[in-house]
Amino acid sequence: MPMVLLTCDKDIPERQKHIYLKAPNEDTREYLPVANAATIPGTLSERGCAFCGAKLVIGGVLKDTIQMIHGPLGCAYDTWHTKRYPTDNGHFNMKYVWSTDMKESHVVFGGEKRLEQSMNEAFDEMPDIKRMIVYTTCPTALIGDDIKAVAKKVMKDRPDVDVFTVECPGFSGVSQSKGHHVLNIGWINEKVATLEPEITSDYTMNFIGDFNIQGDTQLLQTYWDRLGIQVIAHFTGNGTYDALRGMHRAQLNVVNCARSSGYIANELKKRYGIPRLDIDSWGFSYMAEGIRKICAFFGIEEKGEELIAEEYAKWKSKLDWYKERLSGTRMAIWTGGPRLWHWTKSVEDDLGIQVVAMSSKFGHEEDFEKVIARGREGTYYIDDGNELEFFEIIELVKPDVIFTGPRVGELVKKLHIPYVNGHGYHNGPYMGFEGFVNLARDTYNAVYNPLRHLAGVDIRNKSLETPTIRREAA
Amino acid sequence: MILEDKIEDLFGYVQERCLWQFFSRTWDRQENIDGVLNQVAALLADNEPERDTPMKKLHYADAKIMVSDLKERYPWLRGIDEIESRVLLDGLKARLIDTAITRSTNRELSHHLY
């Protein structure tokens, strides 16, 4: 089955290149959705901007860093509190938001003085914080404000602070993916190897591409602690600015999110010879496999097996309870990109769930190679989907639950289809063994929730009967 | 079982489980396919895999899990000799290179920014 032109796309036939329905005996050599391409005029997709990819996804996670957004207030507000990445130091990164609050006069006369004043004010207000990332946004990039020069001046005036600049305005790429790339490459070019980390173990690694969504990083850290592996830097979950400056000293880079952070892993391999190991941190069998690979690399296989046995003893029966009740559930995943290939097989193997449609906001063609290789036949694989397509796909595949963000989640709730927050989670963490039981619990609660059926009842219409609940909760 | 079916089994496993076949750049993919399958060959022949460089250690880690999984999934793999193993792995390598490199339509594999 080649690429699909949905009925709703009849006036924008170019969308056919972006939607694939997998049939038997086909593979990515024949059919691969075009991805990481400009959104087609006429389709209102749900992509974020390049600045958002840098700030919201990666930089804003750090727990000890001021995020100075040089632009109008909206750029700051709209990338604040929309992701849940707690920290172990009181959630500094989520409590505060910083903006230079550019107004028309600053756009007309230049915003560099405004930026310098804002940076100094922020450091004065927070004397314990000595690290900052400054971001350009669309207007400040268009008027040509030189944020690197301002950062240099502030660092000269304040010798105890360190500032990193990200020049990645919203318009600079087709999606948030561009921001990931710019921050990754900027960091390795300017900051890696500017500080020597203290080495406390014979086994050292960086954990790259997990952002401590509802505690993912902190949960996985308990595994690395038990294995005696020192994580030099988390890129960037529960991470610190200075730890990321010492990434060059790790023996191994373990990569979970290869889309947002594969770039820095590639560069660390090229420049420092550090091998890159890609793993999946979601799912029982995947997590066990990842731990086994890491332990095999370090030659500590027995420790790994002990840990896996302990975790299985604690969590496997709970997972199986959910698997029994979720087998055959039809799931759609409409998220950023990597969670499509991280989840499609793990929910199938560990929970008996069939993933029937997947849409990626900012995945590249590499992500589609991965997900089509792993995913089921008869499943739709969509790049940069839009709302009308989502409605049509729902009609075609009839999902029982959709993993997506709150915006699209609100849409599907109106159709009385439950959604689980696939970005920030409902009740995470979702990574690791305990985490996947959490994911199973939230999926179960969504699928079996009777309220969504009752939401469709209109008592003004006597001819309608109360809907039959297909699934009775256990 | 004929050889083609066995190669298909191995290829199906790699497609489903192995992220190393889909790294960002052509040379990464080639390096991983060569490196991991060399270590798989050593493990299947009960030889001690070389682990004297970080990359060899990495490919050993990937190969060790792969061999263990394959033996569990495909009992026919347990009794094969070194010659058949080599033929199988050459066939698998050709399939992987064809899919992930030669005929991949991924436009970023040789992108200058990667």
Coordinates of C-alpha atoms in Angstrom, one line a residue:
Chain A
M1 CA 0.0 0.0 0.0
P2 CA 1.8 3.1 -1.1
M3 CA 1.4 6.6 0.3
V4 CA -2.1 7.7 1.2
L5 CA -4.1 10.8 0.1
L6 CA -6.7 11.3 2.7
T7 CA -10.1 12.7 1.6
C8 CA -9.6 15.9 3.7
D9 CA -6.4 16.5 1.8
K10 CA -7.9 16.6 -1.7
D11 CA -7.0 20.3 -2.1
I12 CA -3.4 19.8 -0.8
P13 CA -2.4 16.6 -2.6
E14 CA 1.2 17.2 -1.6
R15 CA 0.3 15.7 1.8
Q16 CA 0.2 12.3 0.1
K17 CA 4.0 12.2 0.4
H18 CA 3.7 12.4 4.2
I19 CA 1.3 9.6 5.0
Y20 CA 2.0 5.9 4.7
L21 CA -0.2 2.9 5.4
K22 CA 2.1 -0.1 5.9
A23 CA 1.2 -3.3 4.0
P24 CA 2.8 -6.7 4.0
N25 CA 6.2 -7.2 2.4
E26 CA 6.9 -3.4 2.2
D27 CA 9.7 -1.6 3.7
T28 CA 11.3 1.9 3.9
R29 CA 13.3 1.5 0.7
E30 CA 10.0 1.8 -1.2
Y31 CA 7.9 4.0 1.0
L32 CA 9.2 6.5 3.5
P33 CA 7.2 9.6 4.4
V34 CA 8.9 12.9 3.6
A35 CA 9.8 14.5 6.9
N36 CA 11.5 17.5 8.4
A37 CA 10.2 19.5 5.5
A38 CA 8.4 22.8 5.5
T39 CA 4.7 22.6 6.4
I40 CA 2.6 22.8 3.3
P41 CA 0.5 26.0 3.0
G42 CA -3.1 25.1 3.6
T43 CA -2.4 22.6 6.4
L44 CA -2.6 23.9 9.9
S45 CA -0.3 21.4 11.6
E46 CA 0.6 21.4 15.3
R47 CA 4.3 22.0 15.1
G48 CA 6.3 24.2 17.5
C49 CA 8.9 26.8 16.5
A50 CA 12.6 26.4 16.4
F51 CA 13.2 28.6 19.5
C52 CA 10.8 26.3 21.4
G53 CA 12.8 23.3 20.5
A54 CA 16.0 24.9 22.0
K55 CA 14.4 26.4 25.1
L56 CA 11.5 24.3 26.1
V57 CA 12.9 20.9 25.2
I58 CA 16.5 21.1 26.1
G59 CA 17.8 24.3 27.8
G60 CA 14.9 25.0 30.0
V61 CA 15.3 21.7 31.8
L62 CA 18.5 22.7 33.5
K63 CA 18.0 23.2 37.3
D64 CA 20.6 25.9 37.9
T65 CA 20.4 28.1 34.9
I66 CA 18.5 31.4 34.2
Q67 CA 16.7 31.1 30.8
M68 CA 16.8 34.7 29.4
I69 CA 14.5 34.9 26.5
H70 CA 15.3 38.0 24.4
G71 CA 11.9 38.8 22.8
P72 CA 8.3 39.7 23.5
L73 CA 6.7 38.3 26.6
G74 CA 4.7 35.6 24.8
C75 CA 7.8 33.7 23.7
A76 CA 8.7 33.3 27.4
Y77 CA 5.2 32.6 28.7
D78 CA 4.4 30.0 26.0
T79 CA 7.5 28.0 26.7
W80 CA 7.0 28.0 30.5
H81 CA 5.1 25.4 32.5
T82 CA 4.1 23.6 29.3
K83 CA 6.5 20.7 30.1
R84 CA 6.8 19.0 33.4
Y85 CA 10.4 18.5 34.2
P86 CA 10.9 18.6 38.0
T87 CA 14.3 18.9 39.7
D88 CA 15.8 17.8 43.0
N89 CA 16.5 21.4 44.0
G90 CA 13.0 22.7 44.3
H91 CA 12.1 23.0 40.7
F92 CA 13.9 26.3 40.1
N93 CA 13.5 25.9 36.4
M94 CA 9.7 25.7 36.6
K95 CA 9.2 28.4 39.3
Y96 CA 10.6 31.3 37.3
V97 CA 10.4 32.6 33.8
W98 CA 12.7 35.4 32.4
S99 CA 12.0 37.7 29.5
T100 CA 13.4 41.0 28.2
D101 CA 9.8 41.9 27.4
M102 CA 10.6 43.6 24.1
K103 CA 8.2 46.4 23.1
E104 CA 7.8 48.3 19.8
S105 CA 10.4 51.0 20.8
H106 CA 13.0 48.3 21.5
V107 CA 12.4 46.8 18.1
V108 CA 12.7 50.2 16.4
F109 CA 15.8 51.3 18.3
G110 CA 17.5 48.0 19.1
G111 CA 17.2 45.7 22.1
E112 CA 20.8 45.1 23.1
K113 CA 20.8 47.6 26.0
R114 CA 17.5 46.1 27.2
L115 CA 19.1 42.6 27.1
E116 CA 22.1 43.7 29.1
Q117 CA 19.9 45.4 31.7
S118 CA 17.7 42.3 31.9
M119 CA 20.7 39.9 32.3
N120 CA 22.2 42.1 35.1
E121 CA 18.8 42.4 36.8
A122 CA 18.3 38.6 36.7
F123 CA 21.8 37.9 38.2
D124 CA 21.2 40.6 40.9
E125 CA 17.8 39.2 41.8
M126 CA 19.2 35.6 42.0
P127 CA 22.7 36.0 43.5
D128 CA 23.1 32.2 44.0
I129 CA 22.6 31.5 40.3
K130 CA 25.7 32.0 38.1
R131 CA 24.7 30.4 34.9
M132 CA 22.5 31.7 32.1
I133 CA 21.3 30.8 28.6
V134 CA 20.2 33.7 26.4
Y135 CA 17.9 33.0 23.4
T136 CA 17.1 35.1 20.4
T137 CA 13.5 35.1 19.2
C138 CA 12.0 36.1 15.8
P139 CA 11.9 39.9 16.4
T140 CA 15.3 40.2 18.0
A141 CA 16.9 38.1 15.3
L142 CA 15.2 40.2 12.6
I143 CA 16.6 43.4 14.0
G144 CA 20.0 41.9 14.3
D145 CA 20.6 42.2 18.1
D146 CA 24.1 40.8 18.8
I147 CA 23.4 38.6 21.8
K148 CA 26.9 37.1 21.8
A149 CA 28.5 40.5 22.2
V150 CA 26.1 41.4 25.0
A151 CA 26.8 38.0 26.7
K152 CA 30.6 38.7 26.4
K153 CA 30.2 42.1 28.0
V154 CA 28.2 40.8 30.9
M155 CA 30.7 38.0 31.5
K156 CA 33.5 40.5 31.5
D157 CA 31.6 42.7 34.0
R158 CA 30.7 39.6 36.1
P159 CA 33.7 37.3 36.2
D160 CA 31.9 34.6 38.2
V161 CA 29.1 34.0 35.7
D162 CA 29.0 31.9 32.5
V163 CA 26.5 32.6 29.7
F164 CA 25.6 30.5 26.7
T165 CA 23.8 31.9 23.8
V166 CA 21.4 30.2 21.4
E167 CA 20.7 32.0 18.2
C168 CA 17.7 30.1 16.9
P169 CA 14.7 32.3 16.2
G170 CA 11.4 30.6 15.7
F171 CA 11.4 31.1 11.9
S172 CA 14.9 29.5 11.4
G173 CA 13.6 26.0 10.8
V174 CA 10.6 24.0 9.8
S175 CA 9.8 22.9 13.4
Q176 CA 11.2 22.7 16.9
S177 CA 13.7 20.2 15.6
K178 CA 15.9 23.0 14.3
G179 CA 16.2 24.3 17.8
H180 CA 17.4 20.9 19.1
H181 CA 20.1 20.9 16.4
V182 CA 21.3 24.5 17.0
L183 CA 21.6 24.1 20.8
N184 CA 23.4 20.7 20.5
I185 CA 26.0 22.0 18.1
G186 CA 26.4 25.3 19.9
W187 CA 27.0 23.6 23.2
I188 CA 29.7 21.2 21.9
N189 CA 31.4 24.0 20.0
E190 CA 31.4 26.5 22.8
K191 CA 31.0 24.8 26.2
V192 CA 32.1 21.1 26.2
A193 CA 35.6 20.7 27.6
T194 CA 35.6 24.0 29.3
L195 CA 35.4 22.4 32.7
E196 CA 36.9 19.1 34.1
P197 CA 34.5 16.9 35.9
E198 CA 35.4 15.1 39.1
I199 CA 35.6 11.4 38.3
T200 CA 34.2 9.2 41.1
S201 CA 33.8 5.8 39.4
D202 CA 35.6 3.4 37.1
Y203 CA 32.5 3.5 34.9
T204 CA 31.4 6.8 33.5
M205 CA 28.7 7.8 31.0
N206 CA 26.6 10.7 29.8
F207 CA 22.9 10.0 29.6
I208 CA 21.7 11.9 26.6
G209 CA 18.2 12.8 25.6
D210 CA 16.0 12.3 28.7
F211 CA 14.5 15.4 30.2
N212 CA 13.2 14.2 33.6
I213 CA 9.6 14.3 32.5
Q214 CA 7.8 13.8 35.8
G215 CA 10.9 12.3 37.3
D216 CA 12.1 9.9 34.5
T217 CA 15.8 10.8 35.0
Q218 CA 15.6 10.6 38.8
L219 CA 14.0 7.1 38.5
L220 CA 16.7 5.9 36.0
Q221 CA 19.4 7.5 38.2
T222 CA 18.6 5.0 40.9
Y223 CA 19.6 2.2 38.5
W224 CA 22.9 3.8 37.6
D225 CA 23.6 4.4 41.3
R226 CA 23.0 0.7 42.1
L227 CA 25.2 -0.3 39.2
G228 CA 28.0 2.0 40.4
I229 CA 28.0 4.0 37.1
Q230 CA 28.8 7.7 37.4
V231 CA 26.6 9.8 35.1
I232 CA 28.9 12.8 34.3
A233 CA 26.1 14.7 32.6
H234 CA 22.4 14.3 32.0
F235 CA 21.6 16.0 28.7
T236 CA 19.5 17.6 30.2
G237 CA 17.1 16.0 32.7
N238 CA 17.6 17.3 36.3
G239 CA 21.0 18.5 34.9
T240 CA 23.3 21.3 35.6
Y241 CA 25.1 23.7 33.3
D242 CA 28.6 22.9 34.6
A243 CA 28.1 19.1 34.4
L244 CA 27.3 19.5 30.7
R245 CA 30.7 21.2 30.3
G246 CA 32.4 18.0 31.3
M247 CA 30.7 15.7 28.8
H248 CA 34.0 15.0 27.0
R249 CA 35.2 12.8 29.9
A250 CA 32.6 10.1 29.7
Q251 CA 33.5 6.6 28.5
L252 CA 30.1 6.0 26.9
N253 CA 27.2 8.1 25.7
V254 CA 23.9 6.5 26.3
V255 CA 21.2 8.0 24.0
N256 CA 17.5 7.8 24.6
C257 CA 16.1 10.6 22.5
A258 CA 18.1 10.3 19.4
R259 CA 16.1 13.0 17.7
S260 CA 16.6 15.9 20.1
S261 CA 20.1 15.0 21.2
G262 CA 21.6 12.6 18.7
Y263 CA 23.6 15.5 17.3
I264 CA 25.7 16.0 20.4
A265 CA 26.3 12.2 20.7
N266 CA 27.5 12.1 17.1
E267 CA 29.9 15.1 17.7
L268 CA 31.2 13.6 21.0
K269 CA 32.0 10.4 19.1
K270 CA 33.7 12.3 16.2
R271 CA 35.7 14.7 18.4
Y272 CA 36.4 12.7 21.5
G273 CA 36.0 9.1 20.4
I274 CA 33.2 8.4 22.9
P275 CA 31.0 5.6 21.5
R276 CA 27.2 6.2 21.1
L277 CA 24.8 3.6 22.4
D278 CA 21.2 4.1 21.6
I279 CA 18.7 2.5 23.9
D280 CA 14.9 2.7 24.6
S281 CA 14.2 3.6 28.2
W282 CA 10.4 3.0 27.9
G283 CA 9.2 -0.6 28.3
F284 CA 10.2 -3.6 30.3
S285 CA 12.1 -5.7 27.7
Y286 CA 13.7 -2.6 26.2
M287 CA 14.8 -1.2 29.6
A288 CA 16.3 -4.6 30.5
E289 CA 18.0 -4.7 27.1
G290 CA 19.5 -1.2 27.6
I291 CA 20.8 -2.1 31.1
R292 CA 22.3 -5.3 29.7
K293 CA 24.1 -3.4 26.9
I294 CA 25.5 -0.8 29.3
C295 CA 26.7 -3.4 31.7
A296 CA 28.2 -5.5 28.9
F297 CA 30.1 -2.4 27.7
F298 CA 31.6 -1.9 31.2
G299 CA 32.0 -5.7 31.9
I300 CA 29.6 -5.6 34.9
E301 CA 27.0 -8.0 33.5
E302 CA 26.2 -9.7 36.9
K303 CA 25.3 -6.4 38.5
G304 CA 23.0 -5.7 35.7
E305 CA 21.3 -9.1 35.9
E306 CA 20.8 -8.6 39.7
L307 CA 19.1 -5.2 39.1
I308 CA 16.9 -6.5 36.4
A309 CA 15.8 -9.5 38.5
E310 CA 15.0 -7.2 41.5
E311 CA 13.0 -4.9 39.3
Y312 CA 11.1 -7.7 37.6
A313 CA 10.3 -9.2 41.0
K314 CA 8.9 -5.9 42.1
W315 CA 7.0 -4.8 39.0
K316 CA 6.4 -7.6 36.5
S317 CA 3.2 -9.0 38.1
K318 CA 1.7 -5.5 38.2
L319 CA 2.5 -5.0 34.5
D320 CA 1.0 -8.4 33.7
W321 CA -2.2 -7.5 35.5
Y322 CA -2.6 -4.5 33.2
K323 CA -1.5 -6.5 30.1
E324 CA -4.3 -9.0 30.7
R325 CA -6.8 -6.1 30.7
L326 CA -5.2 -4.0 27.9
S327 CA -4.5 -6.7 25.4
G328 CA -6.2 -5.8 22.1
T329 CA -6.5 -2.1 23.0
R330 CA -6.0 0.1 19.9
M331 CA -3.7 3.0 20.5
A332 CA -2.8 6.0 18.5
I333 CA 0.4 7.9 19.2
W334 CA 0.5 11.6 18.1
T335 CA 3.6 13.0 19.6
G336 CA 6.9 14.6 18.6
G337 CA 8.7 11.9 16.8
P338 CA 10.9 9.4 18.8
R339 CA 8.1 8.2 21.1
L340 CA 6.6 6.6 18.0
W341 CA 9.5 4.2 17.6
H342 CA 10.2 4.0 21.4
W343 CA 6.6 3.0 22.2
T344 CA 5.1 1.1 19.2
K345 CA 6.7 -2.2 20.0
S346 CA 7.1 -1.8 23.7
V347 CA 3.4 -1.4 24.3
E348 CA 2.7 -4.3 22.0
D349 CA 5.3 -6.7 23.6
D350 CA 4.7 -5.6 27.2
L351 CA 1.0 -4.8 27.2
G352 CA -0.6 -6.4 24.2
I353 CA -1.6 -3.1 22.8
Q354 CA -1.9 -2.5 19.0
V355 CA -0.6 0.8 17.8
V356 CA -2.9 1.6 14.8
A357 CA -1.8 5.2 13.9
M358 CA 1.2 7.4 14.6
S359 CA 1.9 11.0 13.8
S360 CA 5.1 12.8 14.3
K361 CA 5.4 16.6 14.6
F362 CA 9.1 17.0 14.1
G363 CA 10.6 13.6 13.3
H364 CA 13.1 13.3 10.5
E365 CA 13.2 10.5 7.9
E366 CA 15.5 8.6 10.2
D367 CA 12.7 8.4 12.7
F368 CA 10.3 7.1 10.1
E369 CA 12.8 4.4 9.1
K370 CA 12.9 3.3 12.7
V371 CA 9.2 3.3 13.4
I372 CA 8.2 1.6 10.1
A373 CA 10.8 -1.1 10.7
R374 CA 9.3 -1.7 14.2
G375 CA 5.6 -0.9 13.6
R376 CA 2.7 -3.0 12.6
E377 CA 1.2 -3.6 9.1
G378 CA -2.1 -1.8 8.7
T379 CA -0.9 1.1 10.7
Y380 CA -0.8 4.7 9.5
Y381 CA 2.5 6.6 9.7
I382 CA 2.0 10.3 9.4
D383 CA 4.5 13.2 9.2
D384 CA 3.4 16.6 10.4
G385 CA -0.3 15.7 10.7
N386 CA -3.1 18.3 10.9
E387 CA -6.4 18.3 12.8
L388 CA -8.6 17.3 9.8
E389 CA -6.3 14.4 9.1
F390 CA -6.6 13.4 12.8
F391 CA -10.3 13.3 12.6
E392 CA -10.2 11.2 9.4
I393 CA -7.7 8.8 10.8
I394 CA -9.8 8.3 13.9
E395 CA -12.7 7.3 11.7
L396 CA -10.4 4.9 9.8
V397 CA -8.7 3.2 12.7
K398 CA -11.1 3.6 15.6
P399 CA -8.5 4.0 18.4
D400 CA -9.5 3.2 22.1
V401 CA -6.9 5.6 23.4
I402 CA -4.7 8.4 22.0
F403 CA -1.3 9.4 23.4
T404 CA -0.9 13.0 22.5
G405 CA -0.5 16.5 23.9
P406 CA -3.2 18.5 25.8
R407 CA -4.2 20.6 22.7
V408 CA -5.0 17.6 20.5
G409 CA -6.2 15.8 23.7
E410 CA -8.9 18.3 24.1
L411 CA -10.1 17.7 20.5
V412 CA -10.3 13.9 20.9
K413 CA -12.0 14.2 24.3
K414 CA -14.9 15.9 22.4
L415 CA -15.2 12.7 20.4
H416 CA -15.3 10.8 23.8
I417 CA -12.0 9.1 23.1
P418 CA -9.7 9.1 26.1
Y419 CA -6.3 10.7 25.7
V420 CA -3.2 10.2 27.8
N421 CA -0.6 13.0 27.7
G422 CA 2.1 11.6 25.6
H423 CA 4.4 14.5 26.1
G424 CA 4.3 15.5 29.8
Y425 CA 2.5 12.3 31.0
H426 CA -0.6 12.0 33.1
N427 CA 1.0 10.5 36.2
G428 CA 4.6 9.7 35.4
P429 CA 7.4 8.9 35.4
Y430 CA 6.9 6.5 32.5
M431 CA 10.5 5.4 31.9
G432 CA 12.1 2.3 33.5
F433 CA 10.3 -0.6 35.0
E434 CA 8.1 1.2 37.6
G435 CA 7.5 3.9 35.0
F436 CA 6.0 1.5 32.4
V437 CA 3.6 0.2 35.1
N438 CA 2.6 3.9 35.5
L439 CA 2.0 4.2 31.8
A440 CA 0.0 1.0 31.9
R441 CA -2.1 2.2 34.8
D442 CA -2.9 5.5 33.0
T443 CA -3.8 3.7 29.8
Y444 CA -6.1 1.3 31.8
N445 CA -7.7 4.2 33.6
A446 CA -8.2 6.0 30.3
V447 CA -9.7 3.1 28.4
Y448 CA -12.0 1.9 31.2
N449 CA -13.1 5.3 32.4
P450 CA -17.0 5.2 32.1
L451 CA -17.2 9.0 32.1
R452 CA -16.3 9.4 28.5
H453 CA -19.4 7.3 27.5
L454 CA -21.6 9.3 29.9
A455 CA -20.3 12.5 28.4
G456 CA -22.1 11.6 25.2
V457 CA -25.5 11.4 26.8
D458 CA -28.0 14.2 26.1
I459 CA -31.0 13.9 28.4
R460 CA -33.0 16.3 26.2
N461 CA -33.2 13.6 23.6
K462 CA -35.3 10.8 25.1
S463 CA -34.9 8.6 22.1
L464 CA -31.2 8.1 22.8
E465 CA -30.4 5.3 25.2
T466 CA -27.6 5.5 27.7
P467 CA -24.6 4.2 25.8
T468 CA -23.4 0.7 26.4
I469 CA -20.1 0.5 28.1
R470 CA -18.0 -1.9 26.1
R471 CA -15.4 -2.5 28.7
E472 CA -16.2 -3.1 32.4
A473 CA -13.4 -2.1 34.7
A474 CA -11.8 -4.9 36.7
Chain B
M1 CA 14.6 -24.2 6.6
I2 CA 16.2 -22.7 3.5
L3 CA 19.0 -20.1 3.9
E4 CA 16.8 -17.2 2.6
D5 CA 14.2 -17.8 5.3
K6 CA 16.9 -17.9 8.0
I7 CA 18.3 -14.6 6.7
E8 CA 14.8 -13.2 6.7
D9 CA 14.4 -14.2 10.4
L10 CA 17.6 -12.5 11.4
F11 CA 16.8 -9.4 9.3
G12 CA 13.3 -9.2 10.9
Y13 CA 14.9 -9.3 14.4
V14 CA 17.4 -6.5 13.6
Q15 CA 14.6 -4.4 12.0
E16 CA 12.5 -4.7 15.1
R17 CA 15.1 -4.4 17.9
C18 CA 18.3 -2.7 16.7
L19 CA 18.6 1.1 16.7
W20 CA 22.2 0.9 15.6
Q21 CA 21.2 0.2 12.0
F22 CA 19.6 3.6 11.7
F23 CA 22.2 6.0 13.0
S24 CA 22.4 9.5 11.5
R25 CA 25.0 9.2 8.8
T26 CA 25.9 6.6 6.1
W27 CA 29.3 6.0 7.7
D28 CA 27.8 5.5 11.1
R29 CA 25.5 2.9 9.8
Q30 CA 28.2 1.1 7.9
E31 CA 30.5 1.2 11.0
N32 CA 27.7 -0.3 13.2
I33 CA 26.6 -3.0 10.7
D34 CA 30.2 -4.1 10.2
G35 CA 31.2 -3.8 13.9
V36 CA 28.2 -5.5 15.4
L37 CA 28.1 -8.4 12.9
N38 CA 31.8 -9.1 13.3
Q39 CA 31.2 -9.5 17.0
V40 CA 28.1 -11.6 16.4
A41 CA 30.3 -13.9 14.2
A42 CA 32.8 -14.2 17.0
L43 CA 30.2 -15.0 19.6
L44 CA 28.4 -17.6 17.4
A45 CA 31.8 -19.3 16.8
D46 CA 32.5 -19.3 20.6
N47 CA 35.5 -17.1 20.0
E48 CA 36.5 -14.4 22.4
P49 CA 35.4 -11.0 20.9
E50 CA 38.0 -8.3 20.7
R51 CA 37.3 -5.5 23.2
D52 CA 40.5 -3.4 23.0
T53 CA 38.9 -0.2 21.8
P54 CA 35.7 1.7 23.0
M55 CA 34.0 1.0 19.7
K56 CA 34.7 -2.7 19.8
K57 CA 33.3 -2.8 23.4
L58 CA 30.2 -1.0 22.2
H59 CA 29.7 -3.4 19.3
Y60 CA 30.3 -6.3 21.6
A61 CA 27.6 -5.1 24.0
D62 CA 25.1 -4.8 21.1
A63 CA 26.2 -8.2 19.7
K64 CA 26.0 -10.0 23.0
I65 CA 22.4 -9.2 23.5
M66 CA 21.6 -9.8 19.9
V67 CA 23.1 -13.3 19.9
S68 CA 21.3 -14.2 23.2
D69 CA 18.0 -13.1 21.8
L70 CA 18.5 -14.8 18.4
K71 CA 19.3 -18.1 20.1
E72 CA 16.2 -17.9 22.2
R73 CA 14.0 -16.9 19.2
Y74 CA 15.4 -19.3 16.6
P75 CA 16.5 -22.6 18.0
W76 CA 18.0 -23.6 14.6
L77 CA 20.8 -21.0 15.3
R78 CA 22.2 -23.0 18.2
G79 CA 23.6 -25.9 16.1
I80 CA 25.1 -24.1 13.1
D81 CA 28.7 -24.3 12.2
E82 CA 31.1 -21.5 11.5
I83 CA 30.8 -21.8 7.7
E84 CA 27.0 -21.6 7.8
S85 CA 27.1 -18.7 10.3
R86 CA 29.4 -16.7 8.0
V87 CA 27.1 -17.3 5.0
L88 CA 24.1 -16.2 7.1
L89 CA 25.8 -13.1 8.4
D90 CA 27.0 -12.1 5.0
G91 CA 23.5 -12.4 3.8
L92 CA 22.2 -10.4 6.7
K93 CA 24.8 -7.7 6.2
A94 CA 23.9 -7.4 2.5
R95 CA 20.2 -6.9 3.4
L96 CA 21.0 -4.4 6.1
I97 CA 23.3 -2.3 3.8
D98 CA 20.7 -2.4 1.1
T99 CA 17.9 -1.3 3.4
A100 CA 19.7 1.2 5.6
I101 CA 22.3 2.6 3.2
T102 CA 22.2 1.8 -0.5
R103 CA 18.5 2.1 -1.1
S104 CA 17.6 4.2 1.8
T105 CA 15.6 7.3 0.7
N106 CA 16.5 9.2 3.9
R107 CA 17.8 12.5 2.5
E108 CA 19.9 13.3 5.6
L109 CA 22.4 10.4 5.4
S110 CA 25.0 12.4 3.7
H111 CA 23.9 15.8 4.8
H112 CA 26.8 18.2 5.4
L113 CA 25.3 19.4 8.7
Y114 CA 25.5 15.9 10.2

